[in-house]
Coordinates of C-alpha atoms and ligand atoms in Angstrom, one line a residue:
M1 CA 96.3 99.3 113.0
Q2 CA 96.6 95.8 111.5
V3 CA 100.3 94.7 111.2
V4 CA 101.1 91.8 108.7
Q5 CA 103.5 89.6 110.5
N6 CA 106.0 87.4 109.2
F7 CA 105.3 83.7 109.4
I8 CA 108.5 81.7 110.7
D9 CA 108.5 78.1 111.9
G10 CA 104.9 78.0 112.3
S11 CA 104.4 81.2 114.3
F12 CA 103.5 84.9 113.5
V13 CA 106.2 87.2 114.5
G14 CA 107.1 90.9 114.3
G15 CA 110.2 92.4 112.6
A16 CA 113.0 94.6 112.9
A17 CA 110.7 97.5 112.0
E18 CA 107.4 98.3 110.0
F19 CA 106.6 99.7 106.8
D20 CA 103.2 101.1 105.4
N21 CA 100.8 99.0 103.5
I22 CA 98.8 101.5 101.1
C23 CA 95.6 100.8 99.2
P24 CA 96.4 102.0 95.6
A25 CA 92.8 103.0 95.0
T26 CA 92.5 105.7 97.8
G27 CA 96.1 106.1 98.8
E28 CA 95.1 105.5 102.4
L29 CA 97.0 103.7 105.0
I30 CA 95.5 100.5 105.4
G31 CA 98.1 98.8 107.7
K32 CA 101.7 98.1 108.5
T33 CA 103.8 95.2 107.3
A34 CA 106.6 93.8 109.8
L35 CA 110.1 94.2 108.1
A36 CA 112.0 90.9 108.5
S37 CA 115.8 91.3 109.7
E38 CA 118.7 89.1 108.1
V39 CA 118.3 87.0 111.3
D40 CA 114.5 86.2 110.5
V41 CA 115.5 85.1 107.1
D42 CA 118.1 83.0 108.6
R43 CA 115.5 81.6 111.0
A44 CA 113.1 81.0 108.3
V45 CA 115.5 79.2 106.2
A46 CA 116.6 77.2 109.0
S47 CA 113.1 76.2 109.8
A48 CA 112.5 75.2 106.2
T49 CA 115.6 73.0 106.1
S50 CA 114.7 71.1 109.3
A51 CA 111.1 70.6 108.3
L52 CA 112.5 68.7 105.4
K53 CA 114.2 66.1 107.8
G54 CA 110.9 66.1 110.3
E55 CA 107.4 65.1 109.9
W56 CA 106.9 66.7 106.4
G57 CA 109.6 64.7 105.0
A58 CA 108.2 61.6 106.3
L59 CA 104.7 62.2 105.0
S60 CA 103.7 59.9 102.0
L61 CA 102.7 61.5 98.8
E62 CA 99.0 60.8 99.5
D63 CA 99.0 62.4 102.8
R64 CA 100.8 65.5 101.5
S65 CA 98.3 65.7 98.6
S66 CA 95.3 65.4 101.2
L67 CA 96.9 68.2 103.0
L68 CA 96.9 70.3 100.1
Y69 CA 93.2 69.7 99.2
E70 CA 92.6 70.9 102.8
V71 CA 94.5 74.1 102.0
A72 CA 92.4 74.8 99.1
A73 CA 89.1 74.0 101.0
E74 CA 90.2 76.3 103.8
I75 CA 90.8 79.3 101.4
Q76 CA 87.4 78.6 100.1
N77 CA 86.2 79.0 103.8
R78 CA 88.0 82.0 104.2
F79 CA 87.1 83.3 100.6
D80 CA 85.8 86.9 101.8
N81 CA 89.1 87.5 104.0
F82 CA 91.4 86.6 100.8
V83 CA 89.1 88.7 98.5
E84 CA 89.0 91.8 100.9
A85 CA 92.8 91.7 101.6
E86 CA 93.8 91.4 98.0
M87 CA 91.3 93.8 96.9
L88 CA 92.7 96.3 99.4
D89 CA 96.2 95.6 98.7
T90 CA 96.0 96.0 94.9
G91 CA 93.0 98.3 94.6
Q92 CA 91.7 96.3 92.0
P93 CA 87.8 95.4 91.6
R94 CA 86.4 93.1 94.1
T95 CA 84.8 91.2 91.2
M96 CA 87.9 90.3 89.7
M97 CA 89.3 88.9 93.1
E98 CA 86.0 86.9 93.4
H99 CA 85.7 85.6 90.1
A100 CA 89.2 84.9 88.9
F101 CA 92.3 85.5 91.2
I102 CA 91.2 84.1 94.6
P103 CA 89.3 80.9 93.2
R104 CA 92.1 80.2 90.9
G105 CA 94.7 80.3 93.6
A106 CA 92.7 77.7 95.5
A107 CA 92.4 75.8 92.4
N108 CA 96.3 75.7 92.2
F109 CA 96.4 73.7 95.3
R110 CA 93.8 71.2 94.1
T111 CA 95.7 70.7 90.7
F112 CA 99.0 70.2 91.9
A113 CA 97.9 67.7 94.7
D114 CA 96.3 66.0 91.7
I115 CA 99.3 66.2 89.3
V116 CA 101.8 64.7 91.7
K117 CA 99.8 61.7 92.3
N118 CA 99.2 60.9 88.6
V119 CA 102.6 61.6 86.8
P120 CA 104.5 58.4 86.1
T121 CA 108.3 58.2 85.9
E122 CA 110.3 56.7 83.2
S123 CA 111.7 53.0 83.2
F124 CA 113.8 51.1 80.7
H125 CA 114.7 47.6 80.2
T126 CA 118.4 47.7 79.2
P127 CA 120.2 44.7 77.2
T128 CA 123.4 43.4 79.1
P129 CA 125.9 40.9 77.4
D130 CA 124.8 38.1 79.8
G131 CA 121.6 38.5 78.5
A132 CA 119.9 39.1 81.8
G133 CA 119.6 42.7 81.4
A134 CA 119.0 45.6 83.6
L135 CA 116.1 47.6 84.8
N136 CA 116.6 51.5 84.9
Y137 CA 113.9 53.5 86.5
A138 CA 113.5 57.3 87.8
I139 CA 112.4 58.4 90.9
R140 CA 111.6 62.1 91.8
K141 CA 112.9 63.8 95.0
P142 CA 112.1 67.1 96.2
K143 CA 114.9 69.9 95.6
G144 CA 114.7 71.0 99.2
V145 CA 114.2 74.8 100.5
I146 CA 112.7 76.8 97.9
A147 CA 112.8 80.8 97.9
V148 CA 109.5 82.1 96.2
I149 CA 109.9 85.6 95.3
C150 CA 106.8 87.2 94.2
P151 CA 105.4 90.3 92.4
W152 CA 102.6 92.6 93.3
N153 CA 100.2 92.4 90.3
S154 CA 98.1 89.2 91.1
P155 CA 100.0 88.5 94.3
F156 CA 97.8 85.4 95.7
L157 CA 97.6 83.8 92.2
L158 CA 101.0 84.0 91.3
M159 CA 102.5 82.9 94.8
S160 CA 100.0 79.9 94.9
W161 CA 101.3 78.7 91.6
K162 CA 104.7 78.2 92.9
V163 CA 103.9 77.4 96.7
A164 CA 101.4 74.6 95.6
P165 CA 103.5 72.6 93.5
A166 CA 106.7 73.1 95.7
L167 CA 104.7 71.6 98.6
A168 CA 103.0 69.0 96.4
C169 CA 106.6 67.8 95.5
G170 CA 107.8 67.7 99.0
N171 CA 109.8 70.7 99.4
T172 CA 109.5 73.3 102.0
V173 CA 109.3 77.2 101.1
V174 CA 110.4 80.5 102.3
V175 CA 108.1 83.1 100.4
K176 CA 109.0 87.0 99.9
P177 CA 105.9 88.6 98.9
S178 CA 105.9 91.8 97.1
E179 CA 106.4 94.7 99.8
E180 CA 103.2 96.3 98.0
T181 CA 101.0 93.4 98.7
P182 CA 102.0 91.4 101.8
T183 CA 98.4 90.4 103.1
T184 CA 97.3 87.2 101.2
A185 CA 100.7 85.6 102.0
A186 CA 100.2 86.1 105.7
L187 CA 96.5 84.7 105.4
L188 CA 98.0 81.7 103.7
G189 CA 100.2 81.1 106.8
E190 CA 96.9 81.2 108.9
V191 CA 95.4 78.4 106.5
M192 CA 98.4 76.5 106.5
A193 CA 98.6 76.2 110.4
K194 CA 94.8 75.7 110.5
V195 CA 94.8 72.5 108.6
G196 CA 98.0 71.3 110.3
V197 CA 100.7 71.7 107.6
P198 CA 103.7 71.2 109.9
K199 CA 105.7 74.0 111.1
G200 CA 108.6 75.3 108.8
V201 CA 106.9 74.0 105.7
Y202 CA 105.6 77.5 104.8
N203 CA 107.5 80.5 105.7
V204 CA 106.9 84.2 104.7
V205 CA 109.5 86.8 105.1
N206 CA 108.4 90.5 104.5
G207 CA 110.6 93.3 103.1
Y208 CA 112.3 94.9 100.0
G209 CA 114.3 93.4 97.3
P210 CA 117.8 94.9 96.9
R211 CA 120.0 95.1 100.4
S212 CA 116.8 93.6 102.0
V213 CA 114.8 90.4 102.4
G214 CA 114.9 89.5 98.8
E215 CA 118.6 89.6 98.4
W216 CA 119.3 87.9 101.8
L217 CA 117.0 85.2 100.8
T218 CA 118.3 84.6 97.2
Q219 CA 121.9 84.7 98.5
H220 CA 121.3 82.4 101.4
E221 CA 123.6 79.2 101.1
N222 CA 120.8 76.9 102.4
V223 CA 118.2 77.9 99.8
N224 CA 118.3 75.2 97.0
A225 CA 116.5 76.7 94.3
I226 CA 114.5 79.9 93.5
T227 CA 111.5 80.6 91.6
F228 CA 110.9 84.3 90.8
T229 CA 108.1 86.2 88.9
G230 CA 109.0 89.9 88.3
E231 CA 110.8 92.1 86.1
T232 CA 113.6 91.1 83.8
R233 CA 116.3 93.2 85.3
T234 CA 115.6 92.0 88.8
G235 CA 115.7 88.4 87.3
E236 CA 119.1 89.2 86.4
A237 CA 120.2 90.3 89.9
I238 CA 118.6 87.2 91.2
M239 CA 120.4 85.0 88.8
T240 CA 123.8 86.5 89.9
A241 CA 122.9 85.7 93.5
A242 CA 122.0 82.0 92.4
A243 CA 125.3 81.5 90.7
R244 CA 126.8 81.1 94.3
G245 CA 126.4 77.4 95.2
L246 CA 125.0 76.9 91.5
R247 CA 121.2 77.1 92.7
D248 CA 118.6 76.4 90.1
V249 CA 116.3 79.1 89.0
S250 CA 112.8 79.4 87.5
F251 CA 111.9 82.7 86.0
E252 CA 108.7 84.4 84.9
L253 CA 109.6 87.8 83.7
G254 CA 108.5 90.8 81.8
G255 CA 106.9 91.1 78.4
K256 CA 106.1 93.4 75.5
N257 CA 103.4 91.2 74.1
A258 CA 101.9 91.8 70.7
G259 CA 98.1 91.3 69.6
I260 CA 97.6 90.7 65.9
V261 CA 94.1 91.1 64.3
F262 CA 93.5 89.9 60.9
A263 CA 90.8 91.5 58.7
D264 CA 88.7 88.3 58.7
A265 CA 88.5 87.9 62.4
D266 CA 85.2 88.2 64.3
L267 CA 85.4 91.8 65.1
S268 CA 83.5 92.1 68.2
A269 CA 85.1 89.0 69.8
A270 CA 88.5 90.7 69.0
V271 CA 87.8 94.0 70.5
D272 CA 86.3 92.1 73.6
G273 CA 89.7 90.0 74.1
I274 CA 92.0 93.0 73.4
M275 CA 90.0 95.1 75.7
R276 CA 90.6 92.4 78.5
S277 CA 94.2 91.8 77.4
T278 CA 95.1 95.6 77.5
F279 CA 93.0 96.9 80.3
L280 CA 92.4 94.0 82.7
N281 CA 94.2 94.6 86.2
C282 CA 95.1 98.4 84.9
G283 CA 97.2 96.8 82.2
Q284 CA 99.3 95.1 84.9
V285 CA 99.4 91.8 83.6
C286 CA 102.4 90.0 82.4
L287 CA 100.4 88.4 79.6
G288 CA 98.8 91.8 78.6
T289 CA 98.9 93.3 75.1
E290 CA 100.9 96.7 74.7
R291 CA 101.7 96.5 71.0
L292 CA 98.7 95.8 68.6
Y293 CA 98.9 95.0 65.0
I294 CA 95.8 95.5 62.8
E295 CA 95.2 94.3 59.0
H296 CA 95.0 97.4 57.1
P297 CA 91.4 97.0 55.8
I298 CA 89.8 97.1 59.4
F299 CA 92.5 99.3 60.9
D300 CA 90.2 102.3 61.3
V301 CA 87.1 100.5 62.4
F302 CA 89.2 98.5 65.0
V303 CA 90.7 101.8 66.4
K304 CA 87.1 103.3 66.7
A305 CA 85.7 100.3 68.2
L306 CA 88.5 99.6 70.8
S307 CA 88.6 103.4 71.7
E308 CA 84.8 103.4 72.4
A309 CA 84.9 100.3 74.5
A310 CA 87.9 101.6 76.5
S311 CA 86.3 104.9 77.0
K312 CA 83.6 102.9 79.2
L313 CA 86.2 102.2 81.8
K314 CA 85.6 104.2 84.7
P315 CA 87.9 104.4 88.0
G316 CA 85.6 103.5 90.9
D317 CA 85.7 102.2 94.5
P318 CA 87.0 98.6 94.2
R319 CA 84.2 97.5 96.6
E320 CA 81.6 98.6 94.1
K321 CA 80.1 95.8 91.9
S322 CA 80.0 98.1 89.0
T323 CA 83.7 99.3 89.3
N324 CA 85.5 97.8 86.0
F325 CA 88.8 99.8 86.2
G326 CA 91.4 99.8 89.1
P327 CA 94.5 101.9 89.7
L328 CA 98.3 101.4 89.3
I329 CA 99.9 99.6 92.2
S330 CA 102.1 102.6 93.5
Q331 CA 102.9 106.4 93.1
E332 CA 106.3 105.4 91.9
H333 CA 104.7 103.0 89.3
R334 CA 102.2 105.8 88.3
E335 CA 105.1 108.1 87.7
K336 CA 106.8 105.5 85.4
V337 CA 103.7 104.9 83.3
L338 CA 103.0 108.8 83.0
A339 CA 106.7 109.2 81.8
Y340 CA 105.9 106.9 79.0
Y341 CA 102.5 108.6 78.5
R342 CA 104.7 111.9 78.0
R343 CA 107.3 110.1 76.0
A344 CA 104.6 108.9 73.6
E345 CA 103.5 112.5 73.1
A346 CA 106.8 113.9 72.7
D347 CA 107.7 111.3 70.0
G348 CA 104.5 112.5 68.0
A349 CA 101.9 109.8 68.7
R350 CA 98.4 110.6 67.9
I351 CA 96.6 110.1 71.3
V352 CA 93.3 108.2 70.6
I353 CA 92.0 108.3 74.0
G354 CA 93.6 109.2 77.4
G355 CA 97.1 110.0 77.9
G356 CA 96.8 111.5 81.3
V357 CA 95.3 111.4 84.6
P358 CA 91.5 111.0 85.0
H359 CA 89.0 112.8 87.1
V360 CA 88.0 110.9 90.1
S361 CA 85.7 111.1 93.2
D362 CA 87.1 112.8 96.3
E363 CA 87.5 109.5 98.2
L364 CA 89.7 108.4 95.2
Q365 CA 91.7 111.7 94.8
N366 CA 95.0 110.2 96.3
G367 CA 94.9 107.1 94.5
Y368 CA 97.4 106.2 91.8
W369 CA 95.0 106.5 88.8
V370 CA 96.0 106.9 85.2
E371 CA 93.7 107.1 82.1
P372 CA 93.2 104.1 79.8
T373 CA 95.3 105.3 76.9
I374 CA 95.4 104.3 73.1
W375 CA 97.9 105.6 70.7
T376 CA 98.6 105.3 67.1
G377 CA 101.3 106.8 64.7
L378 CA 104.6 105.9 66.2
S379 CA 107.4 104.1 64.5
D380 CA 108.5 100.5 65.4
D381 CA 111.7 101.7 67.0
S382 CA 110.0 104.2 69.4
T383 CA 110.8 103.5 73.2
V384 CA 107.1 103.2 73.8
L385 CA 107.2 100.3 71.5
R386 CA 110.2 98.5 72.8
E387 CA 110.0 98.7 76.5
E388 CA 107.5 97.1 79.0
I389 CA 105.2 100.0 80.4
F390 CA 102.9 97.7 82.5
G391 CA 100.0 100.2 82.4
P392 CA 96.5 100.4 80.7
C393 CA 97.8 101.4 77.3
C394 CA 98.5 100.2 73.9
H395 CA 99.8 101.4 70.5
I396 CA 98.0 100.2 67.4
Q397 CA 99.5 99.8 64.1
P398 CA 98.5 98.6 60.6
F399 CA 100.0 95.9 58.8
D400 CA 99.7 94.5 55.3
S401 CA 101.0 90.6 55.2
E402 CA 101.4 87.7 57.4
D403 CA 105.3 87.8 56.7
E404 CA 105.6 91.5 57.6
V405 CA 103.6 91.1 60.9
V406 CA 105.6 88.2 62.1
E407 CA 108.9 90.1 61.7
R408 CA 107.5 93.1 63.5
A409 CA 105.9 91.1 66.2
N410 CA 109.0 89.2 66.8
D411 CA 111.3 92.4 66.8
T412 CA 111.5 92.5 70.5
E413 CA 113.8 91.5 73.1
Y414 CA 110.8 89.7 74.9
G415 CA 108.8 86.6 74.1
L416 CA 106.1 85.9 76.6
S417 CA 102.8 85.8 75.0
T418 CA 100.6 86.8 71.9
T419 CA 97.0 86.9 71.0
I420 CA 96.0 86.2 67.3
W421 CA 92.6 86.8 65.7
T422 CA 91.5 85.3 62.6
R423 CA 88.8 83.1 61.1
D424 CA 91.5 81.3 58.9
L425 CA 92.8 78.3 61.1
S426 CA 95.6 77.3 58.8
R427 CA 97.0 80.8 59.1
A428 CA 96.5 80.7 62.9
H429 CA 98.5 77.6 63.3
R430 CA 101.4 79.0 60.8
M431 CA 101.4 82.2 62.9
A432 CA 101.5 80.1 66.1
S433 CA 104.7 78.3 65.2
R434 CA 106.4 81.5 63.7
I435 CA 105.8 83.9 66.7
E436 CA 108.6 83.6 69.4
V437 CA 106.8 83.3 72.5
G438 CA 106.1 80.8 75.4
I439 CA 102.3 81.2 75.2
T440 CA 99.9 82.1 72.0
W441 CA 96.3 82.4 72.3
I442 CA 94.1 82.2 69.1
N443 CA 90.8 83.9 69.2
S444 CA 91.1 84.3 72.9
W445 CA 93.4 85.5 75.8
F446 CA 94.2 84.3 79.0
L447 CA 92.1 81.3 78.5
R448 CA 94.6 79.0 80.6
D449 CA 94.3 75.5 81.7
L450 CA 96.4 75.1 84.9
R451 CA 97.9 71.7 83.4
T452 CA 99.7 73.6 80.5
A453 CA 103.0 75.0 80.2
F454 CA 103.8 78.7 81.2
G455 CA 106.7 80.6 80.6
G456 CA 108.6 83.0 78.3
S457 CA 111.1 82.9 75.4
K458 CA 114.0 85.4 75.2
Q459 CA 114.2 87.7 78.1
S460 CA 110.6 86.9 79.3
G461 CA 111.8 83.9 81.3
I462 CA 113.7 80.8 82.2
G463 CA 111.9 77.4 82.3
R464 CA 108.3 76.5 82.5
E465 CA 105.9 76.2 85.3
G466 CA 102.3 74.7 85.0
G467 CA 100.8 71.3 85.2
V468 CA 103.6 68.5 84.9
H469 CA 106.2 70.9 83.9
S470 CA 106.5 72.3 87.4
L471 CA 107.9 69.0 88.3
E472 CA 110.7 69.6 86.2
F473 CA 111.8 72.7 88.6
Y474 CA 110.6 71.4 92.0
T475 CA 111.9 67.9 91.9
E476 CA 115.2 66.1 91.2
L477 CA 114.9 63.3 88.9
R478 CA 117.3 60.5 90.1
N479 CA 118.0 57.2 87.8
V480 CA 118.2 53.9 89.5
C481 CA 119.8 51.1 87.6
V482 CA 119.2 47.3 89.0
K483 CA 121.2 44.5 87.2
L484 CA 118.7 41.7 86.7
Ligands
LIG501 P1 110.1 93.4 90.5 O1 110.9 92.7 89.9 O2 110.3 94.7 90.8 O3 109.7 92.8 92.0 C1 109.3 91.5 92.2 C2 109.8 90.9 93.3 O4 111.2 90.8 93.6 C3 109.4 91.8 94.8 O5 109.0 90.9 95.7 C4 110.7 92.5 95.0 O6 110.7 92.9 96.2 C5 111.7 91.5 94.7 N1 113.1 91.9 94.5 C6 113.3 93.1 93.9 N2 114.8 93.2 93.8 C7 115.3 92.0 94.2 C8 116.5 91.5 94.5 N3 117.7 92.0 94.0 N4 116.8 90.4 94.9 C9 115.8 89.6 95.2 N5 114.5 89.9 95.3 C10 114.2 91.1 94.7 O7 108.6 93.2 89.9 P2 107.1 93.8 90.2 O8 107.3 95.3 89.9 O9 106.7 93.4 91.5 O10 106.2 93.1 89.2 C11 106.1 93.6 87.9 C12 106.8 92.7 86.8 O11 106.5 91.5 87.0 C13 106.6 93.2 85.5 O12 107.9 93.1 84.7 C14 106.0 91.9 84.8 O13 105.9 91.8 83.5 C15 106.5 90.8 85.6 N6 105.5 89.7 85.8 C16 105.8 88.6 85.0 C17 105.1 87.5 85.0 C18 105.3 86.2 84.1 O14 104.6 85.2 84.5 N7 106.1 86.2 83.2 C19 103.7 87.5 85.8 C20 103.6 88.6 86.6 C21 104.4 89.6 86.5
LIG502 C1 100.3 87.2 85.1 O1 100.1 88.4 85.5 C2 99.4 86.4 85.6 C3 99.4 85.0 84.9 C4 98.4 84.0 85.6 C5 98.3 83.0 84.8 O2 98.6 82.7 83.7 C6 97.2 81.8 85.3 O3 96.9 80.9 84.4 O4 96.7 81.9 86.4

């Protein structure tokens, strides 16, 4: 049986024990993962520390960038391996891996290789009493060893989005993939070794969060900064760990994102967009929509159109081209989502579609399936409208005015993203400046340029990554002042 190994100091190594890797679509054991020990974490951090002082630290920016282009090219060469691994780890349809998640992961390496070469730093001429002046200029230096803690919902894409800028800026990394989805991080280790990224620059340690690899890594005194994507409560625990030694953090956290559709919107485009924002990846997308506000005149017609479209989603074998709907990641997550389904019902929601467990073929019987679900009729203070569910479900409410919908959309502790549908562009811009989120889409969703800032307001995150903004976290800006 395949064992996903840890990747430390340029070599694949076993661990203290092994844990199961299950395919969520079938519930089948697809392999084992080597569980790193505290000593392994120590070795990975030590290797990352010494790589900074060795060959890697001495490479020019141009040579570092060239290596990252080679990483991207090698991911493309091994495209099918990455697609297959991510598909089995997540259970999500192959088509999504092929068209979005894997190519976009490779694109991250190209994009950040380009960005580091093209970002200027500031300089100032400063007057002095003797009239000669002084020149101030800034230089960027890598922060050092970066701990990269990843979630399971689009593992390779989200990891590459951190690893690529970290390496482009000259740092080294120790990655902890989610325990649910370890395989593509190991494949990336093979790619790094193949293209000649020096040992110790990219390390992977597998394991769990609390009292395990995640905690050991984030508490490690030689880790200089921590970048994390995952749940808000986990972010709090990691921030506590980071306080020791005052290490910097960058957090992409949970959301409870609103979708807002005005009566003048292109209805069919809005339905298509909200279909994706609610059900893509079985609703396990941080940017996904779980609260929908529809302007009164089109409420009934919208609910009907969305539920008709959602009823065409069918659980299926992820390998099949025709499969358009995948499972939840684990039995534990399925129990959590089903508890929200029961809670909605108990609180008096009208279940428009779904609300339970679908019928599936024999091979998928042990997978972690839930039905695409749409509710109406709950009040704004219902638990189902306040907590992030992270499943294929949304609640739809009518609204009457711009002011009202802004207030209701903002009435949440989260602030990651929103999607607004209207043909009135003045209104769209007004709304965009009033909704308290890091990312607003107008007449679109997940139309993201890798050069733009990404991150959440309120409890949805700390800091921004993406494009030049990643450099704020992955480098230290130093000022040099020269008396002329
Ligand atoms: P999670 O917080 O449970 O786990 C994420 C990672 O943190 C895993 O690798 C886990 O092992 C590790 N971890 C857990 N406890 C830890 C601890 N105490 N110390 C160190 N590491 C620890 O999140 P998840 O369930 O894997 O992912 C789903 C969540 O991620 C959702 O809340 C979703 O909204 C969020 N998410 C946010 C974004 C974003 O960009 N804002 C993107 C994707 C997912
Ligand atoms: C969240 O689950 C995924 C976010 C990915 C992106 O924003 C991206 O641009 O790739």
